[in-house]
Short mmCIF file of C-alpha atoms and ligand atoms in Angstrom, two decimals:
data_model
loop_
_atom_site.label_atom_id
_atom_site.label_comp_id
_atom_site.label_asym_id
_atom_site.label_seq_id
_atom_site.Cartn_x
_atom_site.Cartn_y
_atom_site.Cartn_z
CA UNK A 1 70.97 67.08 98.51
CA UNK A 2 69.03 67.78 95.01
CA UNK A 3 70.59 67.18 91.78
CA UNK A 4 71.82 69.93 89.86
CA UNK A 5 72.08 69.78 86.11
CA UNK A 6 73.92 71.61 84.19
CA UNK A 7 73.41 72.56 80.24
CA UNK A 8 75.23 74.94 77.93
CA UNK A 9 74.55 76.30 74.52
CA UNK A 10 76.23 74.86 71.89
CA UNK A 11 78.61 77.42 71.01
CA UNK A 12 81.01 75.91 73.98
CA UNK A 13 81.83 73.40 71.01
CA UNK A 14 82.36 71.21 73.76
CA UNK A 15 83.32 67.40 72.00
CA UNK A 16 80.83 64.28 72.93
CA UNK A 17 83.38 62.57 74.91
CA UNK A 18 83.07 66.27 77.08
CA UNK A 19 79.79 66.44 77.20
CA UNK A 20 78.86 62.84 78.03
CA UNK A 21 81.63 62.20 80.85
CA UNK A 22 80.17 65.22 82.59
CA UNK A 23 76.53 65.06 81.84
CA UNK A 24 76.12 68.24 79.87
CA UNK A 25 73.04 69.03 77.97
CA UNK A 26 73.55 71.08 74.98
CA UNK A 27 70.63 73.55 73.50
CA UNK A 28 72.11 74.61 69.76
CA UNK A 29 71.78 77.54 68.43
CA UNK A 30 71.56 77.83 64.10
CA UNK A 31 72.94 78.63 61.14
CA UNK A 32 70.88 80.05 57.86
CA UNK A 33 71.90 79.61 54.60
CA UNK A 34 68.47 78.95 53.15
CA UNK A 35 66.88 77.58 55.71
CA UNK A 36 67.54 77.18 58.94
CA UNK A 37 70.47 74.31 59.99
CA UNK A 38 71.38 73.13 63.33
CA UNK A 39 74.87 73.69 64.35
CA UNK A 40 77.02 71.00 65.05
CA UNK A 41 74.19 68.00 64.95
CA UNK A 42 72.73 69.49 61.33
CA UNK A 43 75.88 70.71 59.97
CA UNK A 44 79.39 70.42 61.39
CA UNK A 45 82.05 72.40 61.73
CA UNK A 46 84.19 71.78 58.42
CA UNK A 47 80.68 70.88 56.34
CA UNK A 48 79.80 74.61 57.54
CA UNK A 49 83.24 75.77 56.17
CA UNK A 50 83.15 74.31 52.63
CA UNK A 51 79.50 75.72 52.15
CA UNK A 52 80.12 79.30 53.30
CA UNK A 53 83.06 78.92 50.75
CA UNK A 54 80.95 77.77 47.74
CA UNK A 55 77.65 79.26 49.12
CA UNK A 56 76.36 82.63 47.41
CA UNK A 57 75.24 84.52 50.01
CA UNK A 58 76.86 84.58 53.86
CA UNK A 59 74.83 82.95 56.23
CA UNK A 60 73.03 84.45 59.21
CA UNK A 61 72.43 82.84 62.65
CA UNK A 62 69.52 81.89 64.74
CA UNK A 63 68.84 81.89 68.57
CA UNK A 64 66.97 78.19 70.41
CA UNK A 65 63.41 79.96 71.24
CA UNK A 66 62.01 80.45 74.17
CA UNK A 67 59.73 77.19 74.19
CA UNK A 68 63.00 75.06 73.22
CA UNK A 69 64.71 76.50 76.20
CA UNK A 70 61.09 75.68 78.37
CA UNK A 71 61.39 72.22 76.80
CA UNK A 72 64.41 71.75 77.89
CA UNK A 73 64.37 73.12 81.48
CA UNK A 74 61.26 70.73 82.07
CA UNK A 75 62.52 67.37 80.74
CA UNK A 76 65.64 67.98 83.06
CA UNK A 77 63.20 69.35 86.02
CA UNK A 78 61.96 65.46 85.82
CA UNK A 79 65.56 64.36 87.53
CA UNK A 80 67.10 67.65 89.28
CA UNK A 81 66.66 70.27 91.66
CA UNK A 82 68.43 72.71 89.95
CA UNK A 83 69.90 73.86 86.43
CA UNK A 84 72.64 76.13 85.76
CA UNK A 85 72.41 76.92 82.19
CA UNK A 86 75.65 78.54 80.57
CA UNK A 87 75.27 81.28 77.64
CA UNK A 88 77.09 83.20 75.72
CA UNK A 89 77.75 86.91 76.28
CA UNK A 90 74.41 89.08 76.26
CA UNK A 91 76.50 91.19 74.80
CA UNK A 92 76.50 89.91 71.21
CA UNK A 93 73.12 87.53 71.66
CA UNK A 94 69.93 87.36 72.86
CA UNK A 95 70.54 83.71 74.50
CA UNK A 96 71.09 84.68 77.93
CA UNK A 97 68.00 86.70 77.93
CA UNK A 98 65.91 84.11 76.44
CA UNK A 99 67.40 81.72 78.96
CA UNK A 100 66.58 83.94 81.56
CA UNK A 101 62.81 84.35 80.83
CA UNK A 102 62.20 80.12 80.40
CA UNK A 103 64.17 80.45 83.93
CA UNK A 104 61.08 82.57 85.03
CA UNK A 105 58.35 80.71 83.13
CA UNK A 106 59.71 77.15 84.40
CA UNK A 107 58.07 76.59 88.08
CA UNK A 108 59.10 72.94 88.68
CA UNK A 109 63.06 72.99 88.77
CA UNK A 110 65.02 76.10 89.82
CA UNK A 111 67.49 77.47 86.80
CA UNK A 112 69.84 79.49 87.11
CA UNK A 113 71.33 81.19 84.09
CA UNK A 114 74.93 82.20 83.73
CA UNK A 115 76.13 84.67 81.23
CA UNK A 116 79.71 83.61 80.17
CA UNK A 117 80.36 87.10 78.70
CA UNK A 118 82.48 85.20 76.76
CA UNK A 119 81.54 82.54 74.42
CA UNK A 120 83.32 78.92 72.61
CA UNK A 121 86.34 77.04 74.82
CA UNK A 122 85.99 79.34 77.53
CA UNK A 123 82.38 78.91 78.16
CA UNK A 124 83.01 75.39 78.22
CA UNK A 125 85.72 75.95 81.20
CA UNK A 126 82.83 77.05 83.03
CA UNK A 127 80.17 74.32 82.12
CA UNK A 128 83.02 71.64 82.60
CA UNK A 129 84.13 73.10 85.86
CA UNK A 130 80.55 73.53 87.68
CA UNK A 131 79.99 69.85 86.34
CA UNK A 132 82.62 68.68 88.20
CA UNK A 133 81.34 70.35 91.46
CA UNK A 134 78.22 69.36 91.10
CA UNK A 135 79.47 65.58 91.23
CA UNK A 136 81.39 66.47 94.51
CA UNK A 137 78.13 67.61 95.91
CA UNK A 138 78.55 71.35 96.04
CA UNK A 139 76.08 73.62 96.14
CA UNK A 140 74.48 76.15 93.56
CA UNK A 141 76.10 79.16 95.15
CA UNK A 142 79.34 77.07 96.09
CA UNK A 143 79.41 76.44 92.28
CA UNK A 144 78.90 80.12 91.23
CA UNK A 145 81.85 81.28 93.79
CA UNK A 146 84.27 78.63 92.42
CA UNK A 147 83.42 80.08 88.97
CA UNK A 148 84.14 83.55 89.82
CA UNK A 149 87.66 82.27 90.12
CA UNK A 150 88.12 81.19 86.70
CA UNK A 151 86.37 84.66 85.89
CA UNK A 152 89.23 86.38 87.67
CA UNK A 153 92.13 84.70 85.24
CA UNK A 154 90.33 84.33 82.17
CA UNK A 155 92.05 85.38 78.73
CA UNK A 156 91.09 84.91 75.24
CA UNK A 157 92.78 87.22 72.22
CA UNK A 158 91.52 85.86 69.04
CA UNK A 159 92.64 87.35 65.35
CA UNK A 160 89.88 86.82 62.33
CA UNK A 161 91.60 86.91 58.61
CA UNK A 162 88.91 88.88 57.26
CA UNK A 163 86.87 91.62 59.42
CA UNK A 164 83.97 92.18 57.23
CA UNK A 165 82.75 89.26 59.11
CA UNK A 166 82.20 90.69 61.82
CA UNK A 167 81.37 94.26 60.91
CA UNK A 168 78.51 92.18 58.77
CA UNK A 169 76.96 90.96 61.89
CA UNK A 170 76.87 93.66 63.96
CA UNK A 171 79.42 92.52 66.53
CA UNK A 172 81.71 95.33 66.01
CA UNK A 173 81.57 99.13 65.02
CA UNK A 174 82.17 100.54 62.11
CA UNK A 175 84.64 102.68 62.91
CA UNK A 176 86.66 99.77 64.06
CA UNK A 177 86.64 98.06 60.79
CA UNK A 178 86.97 100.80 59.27
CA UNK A 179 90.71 101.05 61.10
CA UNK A 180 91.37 97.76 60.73
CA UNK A 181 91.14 97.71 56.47
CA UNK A 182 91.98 100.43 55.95
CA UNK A 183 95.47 100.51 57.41
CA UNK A 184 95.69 97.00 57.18
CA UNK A 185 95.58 95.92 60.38
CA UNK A 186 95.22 92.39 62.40
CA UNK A 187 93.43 93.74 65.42
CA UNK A 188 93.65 91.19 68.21
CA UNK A 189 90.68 91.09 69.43
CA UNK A 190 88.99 90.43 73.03
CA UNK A 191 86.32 90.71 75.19
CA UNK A 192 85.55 93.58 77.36
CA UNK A 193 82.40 94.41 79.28
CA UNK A 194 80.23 91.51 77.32
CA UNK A 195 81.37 92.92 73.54
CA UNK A 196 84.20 91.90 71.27
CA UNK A 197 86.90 95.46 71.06
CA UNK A 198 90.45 95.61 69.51
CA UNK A 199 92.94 94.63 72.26
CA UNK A 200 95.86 95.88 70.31
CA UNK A 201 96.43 96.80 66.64
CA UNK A 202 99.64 94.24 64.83
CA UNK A 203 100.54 94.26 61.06
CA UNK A 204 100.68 90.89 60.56
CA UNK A 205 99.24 87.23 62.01
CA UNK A 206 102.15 86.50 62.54
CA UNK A 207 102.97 89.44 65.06
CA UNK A 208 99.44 88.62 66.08
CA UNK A 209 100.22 85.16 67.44
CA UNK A 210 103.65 85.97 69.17
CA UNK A 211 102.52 88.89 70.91
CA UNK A 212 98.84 86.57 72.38
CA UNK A 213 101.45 83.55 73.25
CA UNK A 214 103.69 86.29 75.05
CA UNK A 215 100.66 86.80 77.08
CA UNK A 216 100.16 83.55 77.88
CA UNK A 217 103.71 82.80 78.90
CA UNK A 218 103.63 86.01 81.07
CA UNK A 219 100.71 83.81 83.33
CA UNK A 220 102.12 80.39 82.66
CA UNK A 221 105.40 81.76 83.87
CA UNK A 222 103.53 82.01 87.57
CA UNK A 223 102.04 78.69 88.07
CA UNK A 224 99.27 75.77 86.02
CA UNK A 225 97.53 77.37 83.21
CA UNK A 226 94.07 75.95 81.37
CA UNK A 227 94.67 76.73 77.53
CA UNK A 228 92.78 76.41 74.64
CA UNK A 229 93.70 77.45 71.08
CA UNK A 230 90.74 77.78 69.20
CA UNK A 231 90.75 77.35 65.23
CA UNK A 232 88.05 78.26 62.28
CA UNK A 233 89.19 75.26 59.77
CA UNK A 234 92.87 76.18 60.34
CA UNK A 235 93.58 72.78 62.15
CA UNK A 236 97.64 72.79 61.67
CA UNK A 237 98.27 76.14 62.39
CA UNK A 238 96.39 75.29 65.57
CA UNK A 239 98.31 72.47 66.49
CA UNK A 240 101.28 74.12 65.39
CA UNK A 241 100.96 77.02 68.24
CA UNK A 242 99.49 74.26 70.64
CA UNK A 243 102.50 72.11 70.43
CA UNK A 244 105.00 75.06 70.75
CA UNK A 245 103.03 75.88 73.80
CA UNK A 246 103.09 72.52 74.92
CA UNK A 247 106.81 72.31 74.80
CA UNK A 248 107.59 75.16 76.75
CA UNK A 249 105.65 75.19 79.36
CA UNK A 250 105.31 71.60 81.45
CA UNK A 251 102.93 72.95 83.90
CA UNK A 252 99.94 74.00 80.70
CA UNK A 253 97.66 72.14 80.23
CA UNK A 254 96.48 72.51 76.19
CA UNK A 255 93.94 70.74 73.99
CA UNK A 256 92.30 72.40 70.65
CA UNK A 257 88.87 73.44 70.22
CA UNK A 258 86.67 75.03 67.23
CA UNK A 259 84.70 78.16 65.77
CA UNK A 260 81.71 76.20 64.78
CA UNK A 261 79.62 76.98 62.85
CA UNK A 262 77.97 80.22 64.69
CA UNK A 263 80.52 81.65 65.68
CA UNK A 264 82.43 80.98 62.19
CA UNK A 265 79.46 83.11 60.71
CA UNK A 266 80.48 86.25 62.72
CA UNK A 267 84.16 85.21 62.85
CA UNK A 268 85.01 83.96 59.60
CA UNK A 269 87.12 81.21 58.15
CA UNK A 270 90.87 80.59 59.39
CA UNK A 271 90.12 82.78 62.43
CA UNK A 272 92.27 81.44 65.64
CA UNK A 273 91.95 81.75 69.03
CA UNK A 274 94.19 81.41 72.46
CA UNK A 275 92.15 81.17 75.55
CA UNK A 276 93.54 80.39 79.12
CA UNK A 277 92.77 81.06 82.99
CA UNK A 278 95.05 80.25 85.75
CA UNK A 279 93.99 77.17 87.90
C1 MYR B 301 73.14 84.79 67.59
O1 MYR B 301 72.58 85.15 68.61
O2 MYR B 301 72.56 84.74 66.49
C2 MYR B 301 74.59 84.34 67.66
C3 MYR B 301 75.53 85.48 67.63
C4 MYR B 301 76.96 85.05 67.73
C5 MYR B 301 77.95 86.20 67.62
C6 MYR B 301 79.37 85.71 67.64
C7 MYR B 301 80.39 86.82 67.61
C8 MYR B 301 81.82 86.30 67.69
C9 MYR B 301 82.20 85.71 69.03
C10 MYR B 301 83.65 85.36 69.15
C11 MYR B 301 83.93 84.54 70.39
C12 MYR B 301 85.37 84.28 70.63
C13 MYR B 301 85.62 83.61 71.96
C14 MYR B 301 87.05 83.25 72.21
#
């Protein structure tokens, strides 16, 4: 049976140990302050902090082109059969699509590009998960049915400290900020159909947090649960909800992950995340 190899972009922030134990390639995406920066090999994650702190002007971020994708897709056509190549959501980057159109241009290895529709720890789940398979020998579409499975459970509510963020970038309406400062409100915030929307509008973080780990017990409370709490720079407070997690609930299983540096850009500073699915 041919190899299949598997690659995500690097806003999985999956950690080295991650991506070596399960042979995931990583195509990065950028940051701009002044010039363009590589995330996570050219700048990490708390570098990235400090300088959007002191730095002037916000930065902006940059998509891998479509001949880095090619590039990519051809070195690993040298060894496999196959490549499934995990994105995240079309719905607030052009990734997926450029993924999909190297997919088309590449003739020697067959690549098949998956649109998370998410992005971060829970893109990773996926990339992690199809890894695994792919070492027991299943197939390409054996892999994409197991994955619809994680699709079915998946969660992630994540609260930002400061919304202009993301009204800056484009990745949510006006309107919606508008709500959200004005009365101040913590909107937790999710996914739905591919773009970011307010899940439900809370005074505080505080309220914030309870009511997402509520959720989570509500699922853990029914059988093993995948979690992730996801942190921009906020490391303590991260461990601080992991741990209480941790405590309750002996059949979670709960590490920490990051907002690097892209998604920090749209997301902001001290931003925190909880993801999960059932397993
Ligand atoms: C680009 O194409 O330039 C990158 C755009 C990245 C937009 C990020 C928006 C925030 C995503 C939050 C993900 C939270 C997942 C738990």
């Amino acid at each position: 049976m041919g190899k299949i190899s598997i690659v995500t972009d690097s806003t999985a922030y999956l950690d080295e140990q991650t991506l070596a134990e399960n042979d995931i390639s990583v195509i990065p995406l950028s940051v701009v302050f002044d010039q363009e920066t590589i995330e996570e090999t050219e700048i990490g994650t708390e570098a990235f902090y400090d300088k959007m702190r002191e730095h002037e002007k916000l930065p902006t971020t940059s998509q891998p082109s479509l001949g880095e994708f090619i590039n990519l897709y051809e070195k690993l056509g040298e060894t496999s059969d196959s490549i499934i190549s995990f994105h995240l959501s079309s719905g607030i980057s052009g990734t997926f699509e450029t993924a999909v159109a190297a997919a088309r241009s590449v003739e020697e290895v067959n690549v098949y590009p998956f649109d998370s529709e998410i992005s971060c720890s829970p893109q990773g789940y996926y990339a992690v998960e199809a890894a695994k398979l792919a070492r027991e020998g299943k197939t390409v579409d054996e892999i994409f049915e197991a994955l619809t499975s994680i699709r079915d459970t998946l969660a992630a509510y994540f609260i930002v400290a400061d919304l202009n963020h993301l009204h800056r970038g484009g990745r949510m309406s006006g309107a919606q900020k508008f709500l959200g400062s004005a009365l101040q409100i913590k909107p937790i915030l999710h996914f739905e159909d591919k773009v970011i929307v307010p899940f439900e509008k809370v005074r505080t973080e505080k309220k914030a947090i309870k009511r997402v780990m509520e959720l989570l017990e509500q699922d853990a409370e029914e059988g093993p649960v995948r979690a992730t709490v996801v942190h921009a720079n906020v490391p303590d407070k991260a461990e601080e909800i992991r741990s209480a997690l941790e405590k309750k609930y002996d059949n979670l299983e709960i590490d920490l992950s990051v907002f690097g540096p892209v998604i920090g850009t749209h997301l902001g500073e001290k931003a925190l995340g909880i993801t999960w699915y059932k397993k």
